[in-house]
CSV table of C-alpha atoms in Angstrom, one decimal:
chain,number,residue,atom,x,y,z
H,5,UNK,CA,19.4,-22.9,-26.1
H,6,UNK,CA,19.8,-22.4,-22.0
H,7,UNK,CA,21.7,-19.0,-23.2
H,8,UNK,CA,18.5,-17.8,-25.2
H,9,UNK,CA,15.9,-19.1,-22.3
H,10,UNK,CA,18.0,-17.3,-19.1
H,11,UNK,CA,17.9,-14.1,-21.4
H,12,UNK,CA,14.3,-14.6,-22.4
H,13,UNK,CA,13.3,-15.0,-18.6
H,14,UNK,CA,15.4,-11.7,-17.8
H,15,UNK,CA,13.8,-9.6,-20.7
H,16,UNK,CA,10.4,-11.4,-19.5
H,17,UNK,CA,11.0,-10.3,-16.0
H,18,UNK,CA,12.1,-6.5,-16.9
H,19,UNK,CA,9.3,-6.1,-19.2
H,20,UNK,CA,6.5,-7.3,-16.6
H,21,UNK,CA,8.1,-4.6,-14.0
H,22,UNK,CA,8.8,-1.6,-16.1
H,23,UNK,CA,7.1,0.1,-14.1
H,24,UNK,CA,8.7,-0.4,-10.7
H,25,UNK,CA,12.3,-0.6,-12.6
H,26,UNK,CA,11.5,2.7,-14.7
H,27,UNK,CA,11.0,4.7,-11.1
H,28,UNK,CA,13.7,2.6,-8.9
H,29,UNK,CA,16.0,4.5,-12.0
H,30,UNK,CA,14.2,7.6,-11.1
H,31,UNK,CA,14.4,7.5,-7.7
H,32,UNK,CA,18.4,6.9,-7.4
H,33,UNK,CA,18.5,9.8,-10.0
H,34,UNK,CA,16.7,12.3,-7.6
H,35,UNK,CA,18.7,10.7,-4.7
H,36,UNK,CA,22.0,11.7,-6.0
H,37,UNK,CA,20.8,15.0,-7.3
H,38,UNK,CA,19.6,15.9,-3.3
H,39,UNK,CA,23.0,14.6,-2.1
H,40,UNK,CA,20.6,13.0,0.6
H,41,UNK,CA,22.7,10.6,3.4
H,42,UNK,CA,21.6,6.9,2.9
H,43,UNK,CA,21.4,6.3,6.5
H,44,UNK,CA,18.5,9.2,6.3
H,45,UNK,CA,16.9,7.9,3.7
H,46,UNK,CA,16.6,4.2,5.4
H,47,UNK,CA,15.2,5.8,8.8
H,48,UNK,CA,12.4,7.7,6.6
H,49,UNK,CA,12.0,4.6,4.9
H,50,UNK,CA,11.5,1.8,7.5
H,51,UNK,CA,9.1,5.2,9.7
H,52,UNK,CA,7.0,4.9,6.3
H,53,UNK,CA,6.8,1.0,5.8
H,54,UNK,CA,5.4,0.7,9.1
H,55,UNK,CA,3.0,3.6,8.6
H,56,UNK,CA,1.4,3.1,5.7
H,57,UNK,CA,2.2,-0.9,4.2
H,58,UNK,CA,-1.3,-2.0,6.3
H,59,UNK,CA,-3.0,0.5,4.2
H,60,UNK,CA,-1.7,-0.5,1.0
H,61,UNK,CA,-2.0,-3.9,1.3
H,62,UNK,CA,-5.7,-2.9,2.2
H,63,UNK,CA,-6.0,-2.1,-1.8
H,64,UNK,CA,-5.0,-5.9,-3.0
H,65,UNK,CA,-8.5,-7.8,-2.7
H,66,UNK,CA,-10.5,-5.4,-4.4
H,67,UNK,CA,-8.3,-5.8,-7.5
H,68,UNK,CA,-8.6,-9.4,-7.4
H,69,UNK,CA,-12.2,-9.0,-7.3
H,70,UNK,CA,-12.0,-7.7,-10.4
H,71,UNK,CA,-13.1,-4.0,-9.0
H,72,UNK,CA,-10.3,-1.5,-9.4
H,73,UNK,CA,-8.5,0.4,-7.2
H,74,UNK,CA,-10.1,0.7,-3.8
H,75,UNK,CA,-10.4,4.8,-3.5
H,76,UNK,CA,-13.1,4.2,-1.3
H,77,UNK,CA,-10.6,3.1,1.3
H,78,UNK,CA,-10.6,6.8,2.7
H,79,UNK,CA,-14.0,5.6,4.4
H,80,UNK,CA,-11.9,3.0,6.6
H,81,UNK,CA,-9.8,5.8,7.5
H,82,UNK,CA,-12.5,8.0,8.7
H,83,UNK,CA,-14.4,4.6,10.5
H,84,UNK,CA,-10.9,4.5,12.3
H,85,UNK,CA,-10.5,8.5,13.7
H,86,UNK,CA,-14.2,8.2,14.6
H,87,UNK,CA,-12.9,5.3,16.6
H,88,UNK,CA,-10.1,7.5,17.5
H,89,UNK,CA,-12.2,10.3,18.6
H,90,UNK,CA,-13.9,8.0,20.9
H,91,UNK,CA,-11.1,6.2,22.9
H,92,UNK,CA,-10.0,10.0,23.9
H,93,UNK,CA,-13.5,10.8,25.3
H,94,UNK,CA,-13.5,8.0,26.8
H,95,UNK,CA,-9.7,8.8,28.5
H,96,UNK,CA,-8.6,5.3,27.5
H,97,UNK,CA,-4.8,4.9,27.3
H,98,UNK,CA,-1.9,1.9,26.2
H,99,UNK,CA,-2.9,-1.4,24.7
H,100,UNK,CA,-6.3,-1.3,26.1
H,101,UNK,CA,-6.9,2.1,23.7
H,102,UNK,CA,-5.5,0.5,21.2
H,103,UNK,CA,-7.3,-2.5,21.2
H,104,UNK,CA,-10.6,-0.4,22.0
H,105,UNK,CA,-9.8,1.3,19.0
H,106,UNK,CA,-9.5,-2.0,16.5
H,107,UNK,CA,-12.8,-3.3,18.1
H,108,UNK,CA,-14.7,0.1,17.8
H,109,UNK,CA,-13.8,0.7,14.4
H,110,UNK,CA,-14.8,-2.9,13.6
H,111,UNK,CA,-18.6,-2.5,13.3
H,112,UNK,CA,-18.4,1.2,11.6
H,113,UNK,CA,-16.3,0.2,9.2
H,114,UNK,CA,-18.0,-3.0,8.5
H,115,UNK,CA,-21.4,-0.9,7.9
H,116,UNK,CA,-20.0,1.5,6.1
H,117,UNK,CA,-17.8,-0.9,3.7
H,118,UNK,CA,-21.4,-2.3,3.0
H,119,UNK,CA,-23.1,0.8,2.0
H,120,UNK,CA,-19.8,1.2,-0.1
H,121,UNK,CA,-20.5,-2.3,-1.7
H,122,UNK,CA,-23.9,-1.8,-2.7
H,123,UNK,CA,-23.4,1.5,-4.2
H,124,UNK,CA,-20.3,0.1,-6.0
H,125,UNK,CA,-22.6,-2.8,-7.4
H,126,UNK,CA,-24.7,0.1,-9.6
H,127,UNK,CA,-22.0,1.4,-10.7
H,128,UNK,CA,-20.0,-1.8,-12.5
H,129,UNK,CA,-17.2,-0.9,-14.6
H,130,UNK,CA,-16.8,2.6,-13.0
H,131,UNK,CA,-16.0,1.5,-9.7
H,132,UNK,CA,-12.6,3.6,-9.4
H,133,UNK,CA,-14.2,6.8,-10.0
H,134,UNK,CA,-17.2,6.4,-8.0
H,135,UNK,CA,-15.4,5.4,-4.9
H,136,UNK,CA,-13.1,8.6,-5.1
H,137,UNK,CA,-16.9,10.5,-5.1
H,138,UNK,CA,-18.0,8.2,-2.4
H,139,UNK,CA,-15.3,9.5,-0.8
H,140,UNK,CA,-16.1,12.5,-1.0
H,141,UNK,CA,-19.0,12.5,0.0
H,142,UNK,CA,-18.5,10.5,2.9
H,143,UNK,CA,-16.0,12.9,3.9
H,144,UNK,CA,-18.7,15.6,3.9
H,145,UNK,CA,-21.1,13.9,6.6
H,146,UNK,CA,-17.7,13.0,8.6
H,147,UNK,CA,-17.4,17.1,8.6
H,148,UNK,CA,-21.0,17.4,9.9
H,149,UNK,CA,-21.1,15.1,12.2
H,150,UNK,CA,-17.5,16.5,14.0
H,151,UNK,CA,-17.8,19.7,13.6
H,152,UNK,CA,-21.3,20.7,13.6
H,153,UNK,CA,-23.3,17.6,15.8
H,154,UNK,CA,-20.9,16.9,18.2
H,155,UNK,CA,-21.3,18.8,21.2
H,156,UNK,CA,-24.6,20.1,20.3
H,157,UNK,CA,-27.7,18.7,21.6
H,158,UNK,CA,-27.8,15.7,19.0
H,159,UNK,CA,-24.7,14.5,20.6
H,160,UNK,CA,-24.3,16.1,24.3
H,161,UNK,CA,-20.9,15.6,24.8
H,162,UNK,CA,-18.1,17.8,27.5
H,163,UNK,CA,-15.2,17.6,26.9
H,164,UNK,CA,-12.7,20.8,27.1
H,165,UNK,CA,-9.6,18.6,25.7
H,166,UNK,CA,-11.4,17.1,22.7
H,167,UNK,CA,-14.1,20.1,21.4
H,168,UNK,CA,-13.2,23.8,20.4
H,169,UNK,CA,-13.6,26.6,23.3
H,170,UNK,CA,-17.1,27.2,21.6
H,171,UNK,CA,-18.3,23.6,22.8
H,172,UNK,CA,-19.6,22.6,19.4
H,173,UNK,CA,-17.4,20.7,17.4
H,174,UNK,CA,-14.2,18.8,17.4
H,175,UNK,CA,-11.1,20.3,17.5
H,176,UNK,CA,-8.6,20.2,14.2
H,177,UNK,CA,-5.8,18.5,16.0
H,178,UNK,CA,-5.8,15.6,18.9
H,179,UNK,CA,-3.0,14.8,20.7
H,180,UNK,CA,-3.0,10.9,20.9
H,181,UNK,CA,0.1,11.1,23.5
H,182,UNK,CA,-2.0,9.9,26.0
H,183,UNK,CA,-4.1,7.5,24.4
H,184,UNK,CA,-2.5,5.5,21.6
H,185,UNK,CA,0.8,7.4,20.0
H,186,UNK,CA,3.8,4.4,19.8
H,187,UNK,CA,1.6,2.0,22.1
H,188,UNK,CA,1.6,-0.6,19.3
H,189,UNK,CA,5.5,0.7,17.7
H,190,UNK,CA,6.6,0.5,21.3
H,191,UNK,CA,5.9,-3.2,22.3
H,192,UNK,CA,8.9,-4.4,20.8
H,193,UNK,CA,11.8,-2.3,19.5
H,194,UNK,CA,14.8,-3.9,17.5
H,195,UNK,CA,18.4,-2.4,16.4
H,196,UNK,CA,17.1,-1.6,12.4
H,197,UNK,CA,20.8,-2.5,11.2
H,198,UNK,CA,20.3,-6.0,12.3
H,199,UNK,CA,16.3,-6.0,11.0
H,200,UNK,CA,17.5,-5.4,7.5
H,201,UNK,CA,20.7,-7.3,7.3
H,202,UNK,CA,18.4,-10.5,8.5
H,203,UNK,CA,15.9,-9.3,6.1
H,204,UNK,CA,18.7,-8.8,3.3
H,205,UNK,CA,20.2,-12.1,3.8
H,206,UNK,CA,17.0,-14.4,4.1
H,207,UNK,CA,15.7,-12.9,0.4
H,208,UNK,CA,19.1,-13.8,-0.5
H,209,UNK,CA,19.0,-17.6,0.7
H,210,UNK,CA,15.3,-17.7,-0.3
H,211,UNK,CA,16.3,-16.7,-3.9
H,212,UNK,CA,19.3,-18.8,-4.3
H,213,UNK,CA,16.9,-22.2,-2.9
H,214,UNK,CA,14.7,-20.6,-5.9
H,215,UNK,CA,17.0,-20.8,-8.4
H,216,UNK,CA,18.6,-24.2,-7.2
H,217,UNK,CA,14.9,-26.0,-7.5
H,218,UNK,CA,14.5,-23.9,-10.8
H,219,UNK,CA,17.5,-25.6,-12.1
H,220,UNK,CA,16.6,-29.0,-11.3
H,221,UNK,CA,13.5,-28.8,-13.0
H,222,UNK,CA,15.1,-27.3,-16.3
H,223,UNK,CA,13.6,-23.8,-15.9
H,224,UNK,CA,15.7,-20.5,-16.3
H,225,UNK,CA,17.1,-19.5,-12.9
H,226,UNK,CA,18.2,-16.2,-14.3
H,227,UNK,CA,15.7,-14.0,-12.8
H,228,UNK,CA,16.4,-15.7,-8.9
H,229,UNK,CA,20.0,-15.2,-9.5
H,230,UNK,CA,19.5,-11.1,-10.0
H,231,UNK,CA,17.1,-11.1,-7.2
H,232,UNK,CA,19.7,-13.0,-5.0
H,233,UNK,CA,22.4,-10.7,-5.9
H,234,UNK,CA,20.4,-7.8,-5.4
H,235,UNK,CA,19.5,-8.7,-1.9
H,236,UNK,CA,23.1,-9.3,-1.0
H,237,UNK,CA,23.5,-5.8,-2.3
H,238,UNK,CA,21.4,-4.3,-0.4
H,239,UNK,CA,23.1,-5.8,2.6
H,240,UNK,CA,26.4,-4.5,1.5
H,241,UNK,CA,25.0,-0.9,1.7
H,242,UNK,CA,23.7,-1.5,5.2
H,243,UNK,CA,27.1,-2.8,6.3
H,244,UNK,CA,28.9,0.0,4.7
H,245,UNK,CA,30.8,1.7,7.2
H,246,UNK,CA,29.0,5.2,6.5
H,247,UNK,CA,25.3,3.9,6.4
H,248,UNK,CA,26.3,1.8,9.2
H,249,UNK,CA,27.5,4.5,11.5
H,250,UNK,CA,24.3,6.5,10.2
H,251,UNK,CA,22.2,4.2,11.7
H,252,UNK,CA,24.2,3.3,14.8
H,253,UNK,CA,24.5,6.8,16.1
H,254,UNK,CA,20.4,8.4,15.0
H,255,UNK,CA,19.3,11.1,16.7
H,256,UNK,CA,19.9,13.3,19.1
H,257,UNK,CA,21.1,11.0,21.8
H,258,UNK,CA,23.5,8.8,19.1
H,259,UNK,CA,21.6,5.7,19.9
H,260,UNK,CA,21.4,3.0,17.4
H,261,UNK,CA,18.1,3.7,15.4
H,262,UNK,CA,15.4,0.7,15.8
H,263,UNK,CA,12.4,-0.5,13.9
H,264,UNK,CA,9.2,-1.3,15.6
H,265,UNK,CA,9.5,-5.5,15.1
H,266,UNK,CA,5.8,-6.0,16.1
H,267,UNK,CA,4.1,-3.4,14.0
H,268,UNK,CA,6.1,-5.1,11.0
H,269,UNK,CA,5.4,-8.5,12.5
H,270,UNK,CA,1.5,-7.1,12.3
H,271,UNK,CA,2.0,-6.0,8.6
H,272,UNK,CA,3.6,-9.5,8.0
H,273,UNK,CA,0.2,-11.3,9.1
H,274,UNK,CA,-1.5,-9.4,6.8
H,275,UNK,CA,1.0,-10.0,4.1
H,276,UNK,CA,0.3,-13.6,4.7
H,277,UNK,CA,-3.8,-13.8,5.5
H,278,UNK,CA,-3.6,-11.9,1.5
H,279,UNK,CA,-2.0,-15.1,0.1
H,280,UNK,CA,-4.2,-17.8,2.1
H,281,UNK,CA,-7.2,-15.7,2.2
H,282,UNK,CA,-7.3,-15.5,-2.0
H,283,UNK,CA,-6.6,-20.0,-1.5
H,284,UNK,CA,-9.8,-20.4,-0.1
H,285,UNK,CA,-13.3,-21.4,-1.3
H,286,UNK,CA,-14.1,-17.7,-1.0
H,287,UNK,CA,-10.7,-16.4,-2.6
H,288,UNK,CA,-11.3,-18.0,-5.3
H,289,UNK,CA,-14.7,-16.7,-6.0
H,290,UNK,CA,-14.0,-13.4,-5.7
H,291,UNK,CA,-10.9,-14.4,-8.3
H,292,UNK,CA,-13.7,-16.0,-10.4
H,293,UNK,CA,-15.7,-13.2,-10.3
H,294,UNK,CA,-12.8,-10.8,-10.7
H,295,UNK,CA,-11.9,-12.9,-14.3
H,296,UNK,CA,-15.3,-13.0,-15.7
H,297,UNK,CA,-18.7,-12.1,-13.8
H,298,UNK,CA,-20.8,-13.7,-16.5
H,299,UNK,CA,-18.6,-17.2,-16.1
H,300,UNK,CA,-18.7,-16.8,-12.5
H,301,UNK,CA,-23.1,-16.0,-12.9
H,302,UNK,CA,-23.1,-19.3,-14.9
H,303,UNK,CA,-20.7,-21.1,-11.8
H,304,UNK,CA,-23.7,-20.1,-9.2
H,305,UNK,CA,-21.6,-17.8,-7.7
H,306,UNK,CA,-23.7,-14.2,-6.3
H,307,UNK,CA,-21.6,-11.9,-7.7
H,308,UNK,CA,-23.0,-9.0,-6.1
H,309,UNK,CA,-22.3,-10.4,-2.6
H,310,UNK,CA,-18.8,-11.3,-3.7
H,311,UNK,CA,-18.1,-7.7,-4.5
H,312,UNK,CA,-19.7,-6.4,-1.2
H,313,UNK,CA,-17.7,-8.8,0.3
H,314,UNK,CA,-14.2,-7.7,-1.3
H,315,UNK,CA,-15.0,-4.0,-0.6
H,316,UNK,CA,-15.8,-4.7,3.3
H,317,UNK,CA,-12.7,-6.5,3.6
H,318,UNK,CA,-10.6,-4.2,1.6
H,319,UNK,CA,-12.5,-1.2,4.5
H,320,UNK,CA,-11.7,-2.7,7.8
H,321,UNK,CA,-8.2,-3.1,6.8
H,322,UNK,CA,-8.0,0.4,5.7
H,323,UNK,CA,-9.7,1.6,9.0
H,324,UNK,CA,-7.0,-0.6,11.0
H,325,UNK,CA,-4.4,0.8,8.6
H,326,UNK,CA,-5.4,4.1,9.4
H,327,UNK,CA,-5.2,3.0,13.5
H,328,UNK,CA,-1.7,1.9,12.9
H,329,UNK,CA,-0.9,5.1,11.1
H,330,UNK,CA,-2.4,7.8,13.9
H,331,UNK,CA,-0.5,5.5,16.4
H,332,UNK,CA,3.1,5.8,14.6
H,333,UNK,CA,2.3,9.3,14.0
H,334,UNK,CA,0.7,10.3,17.5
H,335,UNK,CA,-1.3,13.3,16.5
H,336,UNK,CA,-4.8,13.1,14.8
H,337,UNK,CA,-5.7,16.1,12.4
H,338,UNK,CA,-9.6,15.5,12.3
H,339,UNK,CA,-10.7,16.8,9.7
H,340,UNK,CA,-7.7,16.1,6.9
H,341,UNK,CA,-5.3,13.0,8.4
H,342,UNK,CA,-7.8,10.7,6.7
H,343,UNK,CA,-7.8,13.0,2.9
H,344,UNK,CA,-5.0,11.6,1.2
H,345,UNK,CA,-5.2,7.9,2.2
H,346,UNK,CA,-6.4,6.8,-1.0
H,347,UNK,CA,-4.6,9.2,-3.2
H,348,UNK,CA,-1.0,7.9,-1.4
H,349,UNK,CA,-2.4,4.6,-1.5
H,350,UNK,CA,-3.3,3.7,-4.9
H,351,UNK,CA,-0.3,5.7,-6.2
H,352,UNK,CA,1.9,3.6,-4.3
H,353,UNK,CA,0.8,0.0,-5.2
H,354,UNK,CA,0.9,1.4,-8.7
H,355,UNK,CA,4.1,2.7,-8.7
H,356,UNK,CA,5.1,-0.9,-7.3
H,357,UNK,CA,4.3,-2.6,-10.7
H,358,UNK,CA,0.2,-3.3,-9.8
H,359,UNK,CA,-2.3,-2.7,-12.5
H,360,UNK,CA,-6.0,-1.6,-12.2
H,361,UNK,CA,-6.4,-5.7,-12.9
H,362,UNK,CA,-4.1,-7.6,-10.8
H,363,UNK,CA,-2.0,-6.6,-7.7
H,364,UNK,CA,0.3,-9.3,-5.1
H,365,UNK,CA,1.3,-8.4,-2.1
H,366,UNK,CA,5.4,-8.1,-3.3
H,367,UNK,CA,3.8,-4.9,-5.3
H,368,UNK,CA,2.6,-3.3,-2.7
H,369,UNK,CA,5.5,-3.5,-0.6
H,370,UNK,CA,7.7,-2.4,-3.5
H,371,UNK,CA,5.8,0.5,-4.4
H,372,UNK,CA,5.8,2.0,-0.7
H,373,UNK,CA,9.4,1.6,-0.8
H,374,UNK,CA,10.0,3.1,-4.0
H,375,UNK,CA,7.0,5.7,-4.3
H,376,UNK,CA,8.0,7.1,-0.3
H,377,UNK,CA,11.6,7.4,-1.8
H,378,UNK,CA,10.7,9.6,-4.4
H,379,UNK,CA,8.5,11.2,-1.8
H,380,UNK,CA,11.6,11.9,0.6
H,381,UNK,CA,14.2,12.5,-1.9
H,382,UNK,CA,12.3,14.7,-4.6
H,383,UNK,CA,11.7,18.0,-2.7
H,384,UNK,CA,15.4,18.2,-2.1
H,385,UNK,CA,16.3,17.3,-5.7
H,386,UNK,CA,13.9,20.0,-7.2
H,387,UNK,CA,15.7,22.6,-4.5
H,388,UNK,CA,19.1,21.1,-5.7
H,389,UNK,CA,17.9,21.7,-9.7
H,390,UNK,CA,16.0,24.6,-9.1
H,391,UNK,CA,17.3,26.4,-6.2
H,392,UNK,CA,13.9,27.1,-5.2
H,393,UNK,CA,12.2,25.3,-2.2
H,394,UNK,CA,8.4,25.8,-3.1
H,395,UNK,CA,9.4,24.4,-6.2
H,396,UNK,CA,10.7,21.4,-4.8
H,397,UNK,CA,7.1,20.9,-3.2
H,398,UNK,CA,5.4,21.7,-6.3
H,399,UNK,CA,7.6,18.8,-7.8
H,400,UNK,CA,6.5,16.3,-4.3
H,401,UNK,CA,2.2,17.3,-5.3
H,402,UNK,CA,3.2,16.6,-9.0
H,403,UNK,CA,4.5,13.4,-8.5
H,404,UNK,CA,1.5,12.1,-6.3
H,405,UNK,CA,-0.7,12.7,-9.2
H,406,UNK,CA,1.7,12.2,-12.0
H,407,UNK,CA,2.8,8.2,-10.8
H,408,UNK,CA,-1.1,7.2,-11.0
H,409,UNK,CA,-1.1,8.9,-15.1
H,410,UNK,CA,2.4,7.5,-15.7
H,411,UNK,CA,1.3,3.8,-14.0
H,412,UNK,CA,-1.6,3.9,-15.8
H,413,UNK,CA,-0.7,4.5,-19.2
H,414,UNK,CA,2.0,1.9,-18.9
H,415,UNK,CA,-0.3,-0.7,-17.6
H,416,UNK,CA,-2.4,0.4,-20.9
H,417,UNK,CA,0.0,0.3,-23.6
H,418,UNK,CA,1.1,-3.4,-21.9
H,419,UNK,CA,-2.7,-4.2,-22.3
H,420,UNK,CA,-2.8,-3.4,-25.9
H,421,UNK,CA,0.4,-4.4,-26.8
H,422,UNK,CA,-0.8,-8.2,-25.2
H,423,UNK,CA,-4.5,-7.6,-27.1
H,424,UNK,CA,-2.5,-7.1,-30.4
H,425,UNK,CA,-0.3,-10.9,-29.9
H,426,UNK,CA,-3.2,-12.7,-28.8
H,427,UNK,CA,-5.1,-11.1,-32.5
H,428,UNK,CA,-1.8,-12.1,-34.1
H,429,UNK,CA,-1.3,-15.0,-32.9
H,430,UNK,CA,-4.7,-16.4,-33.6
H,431,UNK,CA,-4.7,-15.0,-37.3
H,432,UNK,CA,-1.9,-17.5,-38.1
H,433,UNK,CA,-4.0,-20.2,-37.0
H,434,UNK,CA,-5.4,-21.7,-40.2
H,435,UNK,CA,-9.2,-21.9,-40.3
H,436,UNK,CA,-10.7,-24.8,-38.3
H,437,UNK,CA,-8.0,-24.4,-35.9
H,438,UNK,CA,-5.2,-27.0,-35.4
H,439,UNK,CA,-6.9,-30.1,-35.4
H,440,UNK,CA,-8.1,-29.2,-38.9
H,441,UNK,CA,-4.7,-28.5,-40.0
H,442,UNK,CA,-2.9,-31.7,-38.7
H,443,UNK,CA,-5.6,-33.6,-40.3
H,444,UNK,CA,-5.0,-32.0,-44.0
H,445,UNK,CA,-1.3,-32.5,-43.3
């Protein structure tokens, strides 16, 4: 009987994270075929956590708000280069850009995320689609306003560093060396090697308390044993003399490669403000509405301003995502760093096991790691198959698009595949429903 529960838990957990397990496959498959080092792979990886998790994590209370995915999030992004834009006019530098930067993108985004909302609110059920279009179309006045009003007479700005040599317009790409590039990444710096061993072993003690309580209460501890093993695994690669020496000797200088702790420690908060934020009085409206907006009409709940509310939220944290992006990456390309935000996003959270329905936090993380391996790993592995380099970035475009189709269609056929039990499962009920039933027995 504890034989057929453990294996019922593991075939449980496996089916729920298909998705995530089908493209972890995939992406050791492409990383073999490249004959990629695993030292490089771990120092693109842990330069792309702290890039883009904020913004991911950006997409998760939307979802719960029973919304969709947040493609709407590319107007945060362009709230935060406005902000951007204006810290280097302004010949800010250090923390006090970067905190200039967080505050001034504050209000726009704010503004903006409510505009988003109400247009959202007309459009129920096709919230997805008309966000990308909002996008869009936001991206168009962005254009206008930066490279046709700035520097005319609307907005009289000089500024021979920031607008083309014409005077009207701002230029395509910003160096943020002296304003904001690493100023966040740079306030504390730690050996990576020692970041992810303490990482690997604390999800391995935190798994193994997991299955320890699971056991006392008579539930399958199965699933926390994998996850515990798998951790300690991940630590053995780390510690591998190979990797080890990878990441002990990076660069051009052989010093030890290191992880910026603070911008992780930043991500973490948000990580955490998710999971208390969706506890609350207000969380749990927004997961009322996102369950049922005629149950949550009947509850007195104001549905609309729920959903306003979820999309605002979900648009300062993109615009502050998008901050901690430019900062990591230290140039600003005005008129496309901002393009593929949501694309990148939403694939990523979907490739992480997330549905259209329901997304945690451990998803989002996941799929950055997995959907940024396949985005390192697969140009190499389509030169290694095809011996053809463009093809190799054919295959890296491909895979952007094709992970939201693939997610998608899995998430579907799970939905349907759940519809049909539940139809099953009540036709066996005998008419007038248990209580009927005991009573003719």
């Amino acid at each position: 009987m504890a034989k057929n529960s453990e294996r019922s838990a593991l075939l449980d957990f496996f089916f729920r994270n298909k998705v995530a397990i089908l493209f972890s496959l995939v992406s050791l498959l492409c990383l073999w075929i490249s004959g990629i080092q695993v030292s490089f792979l771990i120092k693109e990886l842990l330069t792309r956590l702290a890039r883009n998790s904020f913004l991911v994590l950006a997409l998760i209370i939307p979802v719960i708000a029973g919304m969709g995915m947040n493609f709407s999030i590319v107007i945060g992004a362009m709230s935060a280069q406005a902000a951007v834009i204006m810290v280097t006019y302004f010949k800010l530098s250090g923390v006090v850009a970067l905190l200039a930067t967080f505050a001034l993108s504050l209000p726009i985004a704010i503004f903006f995320g409510w505009l988003t909302g109400k247009v959202l609110n007309r459009a129920v059920g096709q919230e997805m689609i008309t966000g990308m279009m909002l996008g869009y179309f936001a991206n168009g006045i962005y254009q206008l306003i930066f490279l046709v009003l700035v520097g005319s007479a609307l907005i009289p700005i000089v500024d021979p560093d920031l607008l083309l040599s014409s005077g009207v317009g701002v230029r395509n790409s910003i160096d943020l060396t002296n304003t904001i590039k690493y100023t966040m990444d740079d306030i504390i710096r730690v050996p990576a090697v020692w970041f992810l061993v303490i990482i690997g072993v604390a999800g391995c003690v935190w798994f193994i308390v997991k299955a320890v309580k699971a056991k006392k209460k008579g539930e399958p501890m199965s699933v926390n044993l994998l996850l515990a093993i798998l951790c300690a695994a991940f630590v053995g690669v780390v510690l591998m003399p190979g990797v080890y020496s990878g990441l002990m000797t990076s660069g051009s200088n052989r010093q030890p490669l290191t992880v910026p702790l603070f911008t992780f420690f930043i991500i973490f908060l948000l990580f955490l403000f998710n999971g208390v934020f969706l506890k609350t009085r207000l969380g749990q409206n927004l997961r009322t509405v996102g369950n049922s907006m005629s149950v949550a009409n009947s509850a007195g709940i104001n549905v609309n301003k729920m959903r306003i509310i979820a999309i605002m939220i979900s648009t300062v944290l993109a615009a502050w995502g998008q901050i901690i992006y430019l900062q990591n990456v230290g140039t600003l390309q005005t008129m496309t760093s901002h393009e593929s935000v949501g694309l990148y996003a939403v694939a990523a959270i979907l490739v992480g096991g997330a549905s259209v329905r329901k997304a945690t936090n451990a998803q989002a993380i996941i799929g950055v790691v997995l959907f940024h391996t396949l985005f390192i790993v697969s140009p190499q592995a389509g030169q290694a198959l095809f011996n053809n380099a463009q093809l190799g970035e054919f295959f890296r475009v491909f895979l952007s698009y094709g992970v939201i189709a693939l997610a998608l269609a899995l998430h579907a056929w799970e939905r349907v595949k759940k519809n049909k039990e539940d139809v099953e499962e009540a036709g066996q009920l005998p008419p007038g429903g248990d209580a009927e039933a005991s009573a003719k027995s």
